[in-house]
Amino acid sequence: LFPGKAFYMSVILVFIGFVIVGDVIAVGAASIVEQYSNYAGLMLFLALFILVFWVSWLAAVRITERYILRQD
């Protein structure tokens, strides 16, 4: 996305994209589970919410290093 020193901005933009997609999936999954149990739906959402941030950061760094930095 951005050449040179703007690598950090590229990582953040890719990270935000992954977080948005992941949280939409987390909300959908929690909504389905919440029909059966409010508590289970909330716990699932909280677990997925935290997991999405962790996995999104790892994926954003890996994708930015492999595909965006190699273009420079």
GROMACS .gro file of N, CA and C in nm:
model
  216
    1LEU      N    1   0.081  -0.121   0.000
    1LEU     CA    2   0.000   0.000   0.000
    1LEU      C    3   0.084   0.126   0.000
    2PHE      N    4   0.183   0.132   0.089
    2PHE     CA    5   0.267   0.250   0.099
    2PHE      C    6   0.413   0.209   0.096
    3PRO      N    7   0.495   0.281   0.023
    3PRO     CA    8   0.637   0.245   0.015
    3PRO      C    9   0.716   0.296   0.134
    4GLY      N   10   0.832   0.234   0.156
    4GLY     CA   11   0.931   0.284   0.251
    4GLY      C   12   0.888   0.289   0.395
    5LYS      N   13   0.902   0.408   0.453
    5LYS     CA   14   0.879   0.426   0.596
    5LYS      C   15   0.733   0.413   0.636
    6ALA      N   16   0.644   0.414   0.543
    6ALA     CA   17   0.501   0.405   0.574
    6ALA      C   18   0.457   0.260   0.594
    7PHE      N   19   0.552   0.169   0.615
    7PHE     CA   20   0.521   0.028   0.641
    7PHE      C   21   0.425   0.015   0.759
    8TYR      N   22   0.446   0.095   0.862
    8TYR     CA   23   0.362   0.085   0.982
    8TYR      C   24   0.218   0.121   0.951
    9MET      N   25   0.198   0.218   0.866
    9MET     CA   26   0.062   0.255   0.827
    9MET      C   27  -0.003   0.142   0.748
   10SER      N   28   0.074   0.076   0.664
   10SER     CA   29   0.021  -0.037   0.587
   10SER      C   30  -0.024  -0.149   0.680
   11VAL      N   31   0.057  -0.178   0.780
   11VAL     CA   32   0.021  -0.284   0.875
   11VAL      C   33  -0.108  -0.248   0.947
   12ILE      N   34  -0.122  -0.124   0.987
   12ILE     CA   35  -0.242  -0.082   1.060
   12ILE      C   36  -0.366  -0.090   0.972
   13LEU      N   37  -0.353  -0.050   0.846
   13LEU     CA   38  -0.469  -0.056   0.757
   13LEU      C   39  -0.512  -0.200   0.730
   14VAL      N   40  -0.416  -0.288   0.708
   14VAL     CA   41  -0.449  -0.430   0.688
   14VAL      C   42  -0.509  -0.488   0.815
   15PHE      N   43  -0.453  -0.452   0.930
   15PHE     CA   44  -0.505  -0.498   1.060
   15PHE      C   45  -0.650  -0.456   1.080
   16ILE      N   46  -0.680  -0.331   1.051
   16ILE     CA   47  -0.817  -0.280   1.067
   16ILE      C   48  -0.914  -0.357   0.977
   17GLY      N   49  -0.870  -0.385   0.856
   17GLY     CA   50  -0.955  -0.464   0.765
   17GLY      C   51  -0.986  -0.602   0.821
   18PHE      N   52  -0.882  -0.669   0.872
   18PHE     CA   53  -0.903  -0.802   0.931
   18PHE      C   54  -0.992  -0.795   1.055
   19VAL      N   55  -0.974  -0.693   1.138
   19VAL     CA   56  -1.055  -0.680   1.260
   19VAL      C   57  -1.202  -0.659   1.225
   20ILE      N   58  -1.228  -0.576   1.126
   20ILE     CA   59  -1.368  -0.552   1.088
   20ILE      C   60  -1.434  -0.681   1.040
   21VAL      N   61  -1.367  -0.753   0.953
   21VAL     CA   62  -1.423  -0.879   0.902
   21VAL      C   63  -1.439  -0.980   1.016
   22GLY      N   64  -1.337  -0.992   1.101
   22GLY     CA   65  -1.343  -1.087   1.211
   22GLY      C   66  -1.452  -1.056   1.312
   23ASP      N   67  -1.470  -0.928   1.342
   23ASP     CA   68  -1.573  -0.892   1.439
   23ASP      C   69  -1.714  -0.909   1.382
   24VAL      N   70  -1.730  -0.889   1.253
   24VAL     CA   71  -1.861  -0.917   1.192
   24VAL      C   72  -1.894  -1.066   1.205
   25ILE      N   73  -1.794  -1.150   1.182
   25ILE     CA   74  -1.814  -1.294   1.198
   25ILE      C   75  -1.842  -1.329   1.344
   26ALA      N   76  -1.771  -1.264   1.437
   26ALA     CA   77  -1.792  -1.290   1.580
   26ALA      C   78  -1.933  -1.251   1.623
   27VAL      N   79  -1.981  -1.138   1.575
   27VAL     CA   80  -2.117  -1.095   1.610
   27VAL      C   81  -2.220  -1.192   1.554
   28GLY      N   82  -2.199  -1.238   1.431
   28GLY     CA   83  -2.292  -1.335   1.372
   28GLY      C   84  -2.295  -1.466   1.448
   29ALA      N   85  -2.178  -1.516   1.483
   29ALA     CA   86  -2.172  -1.642   1.558
   29ALA      C   87  -2.234  -1.626   1.696
   30ALA      N   88  -2.206  -1.516   1.763
   30ALA     CA   89  -2.263  -1.493   1.896
   30ALA      C   90  -2.414  -1.476   1.889
   31SER      N   91  -2.463  -1.415   1.783
   31SER     CA   92  -2.609  -1.398   1.769
   31SER      C   93  -2.679  -1.533   1.754
   32ILE      N   94  -2.616  -1.623   1.681
   32ILE     CA   95  -2.675  -1.756   1.664
   32ILE      C   96  -2.677  -1.831   1.797
   33VAL      N   97  -2.565  -1.826   1.871
   33VAL     CA   98  -2.557  -1.896   2.000
   33VAL      C   99  -2.648  -1.830   2.103
   34GLU      N  100  -2.666  -1.701   2.093
   34GLU     CA  101  -2.747  -1.627   2.191
   34GLU      C  102  -2.895  -1.668   2.187
   35GLN      N  103  -2.938  -1.722   2.076
   35GLN     CA  104  -3.077  -1.770   2.069
   35GLN      C  105  -3.102  -1.884   2.166
   36TYR      N  106  -2.996  -1.957   2.202
   36TYR     CA  107  -3.009  -2.070   2.294
   36TYR      C  108  -2.971  -2.033   2.437
   37SER      N  109  -2.872  -1.944   2.451
   37SER     CA  110  -2.827  -1.905   2.584
   37SER      C  111  -2.761  -1.767   2.576
   38ASN      N  112  -2.814  -1.673   2.652
   38ASN     CA  113  -2.757  -1.538   2.653
   38ASN      C  114  -2.614  -1.539   2.707
   39TYR      N  115  -2.592  -1.614   2.812
   39TYR     CA  116  -2.458  -1.621   2.873
   39TYR      C  117  -2.357  -1.680   2.777
   40ALA      N  118  -2.394  -1.790   2.712
   40ALA     CA  119  -2.302  -1.854   2.618
   40ALA      C  120  -2.273  -1.764   2.499
   41GLY      N  121  -2.372  -1.691   2.453
   41GLY     CA  122  -2.351  -1.598   2.343
   41GLY      C  123  -2.254  -1.487   2.379
   42LEU      N  124  -2.268  -1.434   2.501
   42LEU     CA  125  -2.178  -1.329   2.547
   42LEU      C  126  -2.035  -1.381   2.563
   43MET      N  127  -2.021  -1.498   2.622
   43MET     CA  128  -1.887  -1.556   2.641
   43MET      C  129  -1.821  -1.588   2.507
   44LEU      N  130  -1.899  -1.639   2.413
   44LEU     CA  131  -1.845  -1.667   2.281
   44LEU      C  132  -1.799  -1.538   2.214
   45PHE      N  133  -1.880  -1.433   2.223
   45PHE     CA  134  -1.842  -1.306   2.161
   45PHE      C  135  -1.714  -1.251   2.223
   46LEU      N  136  -1.705  -1.253   2.355
   46LEU     CA  137  -1.584  -1.200   2.420
   46LEU      C  138  -1.460  -1.280   2.381
   47ALA      N  139  -1.473  -1.412   2.376
   47ALA     CA  140  -1.359  -1.495   2.336
   47ALA      C  141  -1.319  -1.467   2.191
   48LEU      N  142  -1.416  -1.460   2.102
   48LEU     CA  143  -1.386  -1.433   1.962
   48LEU      C  144  -1.333  -1.292   1.942
   49PHE      N  145  -1.382  -1.197   2.019
   49PHE     CA  146  -1.338  -1.058   2.009
   49PHE      C  147  -1.188  -1.049   2.039
   50ILE      N  148  -1.146  -1.115   2.145
   50ILE     CA  149  -1.003  -1.114   2.182
   50ILE      C  150  -0.922  -1.192   2.080
   51LEU      N  151  -0.973  -1.307   2.038
   51LEU     CA  152  -0.904  -1.390   1.940
   51LEU      C  153  -0.886  -1.316   1.806
   52VAL      N  154  -0.987  -1.242   1.766
   52VAL     CA  155  -0.980  -1.167   1.640
   52VAL      C  156  -0.865  -1.067   1.643
   53PHE      N  157  -0.845  -0.997   1.752
   53PHE     CA  158  -0.736  -0.899   1.759
   53PHE      C  159  -0.600  -0.968   1.749
   54TRP      N  160  -0.585  -1.078   1.817
   54TRP     CA  161  -0.457  -1.150   1.816
   54TRP      C  162  -0.426  -1.206   1.676
   55VAL      N  163  -0.522  -1.277   1.619
   55VAL     CA  164  -0.502  -1.339   1.488
   55VAL      C  165  -0.489  -1.232   1.379
   56SER      N  166  -0.565  -1.126   1.390
   56SER     CA  167  -0.558  -1.018   1.290
   56SER      C  168  -0.422  -0.952   1.289
   57TRP      N  169  -0.363  -0.932   1.406
   57TRP     CA  170  -0.230  -0.869   1.409
   57TRP      C  171  -0.126  -0.960   1.345
   58LEU      N  172  -0.129  -1.089   1.379
   58LEU     CA  173  -0.034  -1.182   1.319
   58LEU      C  174  -0.050  -1.190   1.167
   59ALA      N  175  -0.173  -1.195   1.122
   59ALA     CA  176  -0.200  -1.203   0.978
   59ALA      C  177  -0.160  -1.073   0.907
   60ALA      N  178  -0.187  -0.960   0.970
   60ALA     CA  179  -0.154  -0.831   0.907
   60ALA      C  180  -0.003  -0.815   0.891
   61VAL      N  181   0.073  -0.853   0.991
   61VAL     CA  182   0.218  -0.843   0.982
   61VAL      C  183   0.270  -0.937   0.874
   62ARG      N  184   0.221  -1.059   0.874
   62ARG     CA  185   0.267  -1.157   0.775
   62ARG      C  186   0.233  -1.113   0.633
   63ILE      N  187   0.112  -1.069   0.610
   63ILE     CA  188   0.071  -1.028   0.475
   63ILE      C  189   0.146  -0.903   0.432
   64THR      N  190   0.164  -0.808   0.522
   64THR     CA  191   0.235  -0.686   0.486
   64THR      C  192   0.380  -0.715   0.453
   65GLU      N  193   0.443  -0.801   0.530
   65GLU     CA  194   0.583  -0.836   0.501
   65GLU      C  195   0.597  -0.911   0.369
   66ARG      N  196   0.508  -1.005   0.344
   66ARG     CA  197   0.521  -1.088   0.224
   66ARG      C  198   0.483  -1.016   0.097
   67TYR      N  199   0.371  -0.947   0.096
   67TYR     CA  200   0.317  -0.897  -0.029
   67TYR      C  201   0.341  -0.748  -0.052
   68ILE      N  202   0.333  -0.669   0.054
   68ILE     CA  203   0.346  -0.525   0.035
   68ILE      C  204   0.492  -0.483   0.032
   69LEU      N  205   0.576  -0.538   0.117
   69LEU     CA  206   0.717  -0.501   0.118
   69LEU      C  207   0.793  -0.557  -0.001
   70ARG      N  208   0.751  -0.668  -0.055
   70ARG     CA  209   0.820  -0.726  -0.170
   70ARG      C  210   0.795  -0.646  -0.297
   71GLN      N  211   0.689  -0.565  -0.298
   71GLN     CA  212   0.662  -0.483  -0.416
   71GLN      C  213   0.761  -0.368  -0.426
   72ASP      N  214   0.823  -0.328  -0.315
   72ASP     CA  215   0.915  -0.214  -0.316
   72ASP      C  216   1.048  -0.249  -0.374
   0.00000   0.00000   0.00000
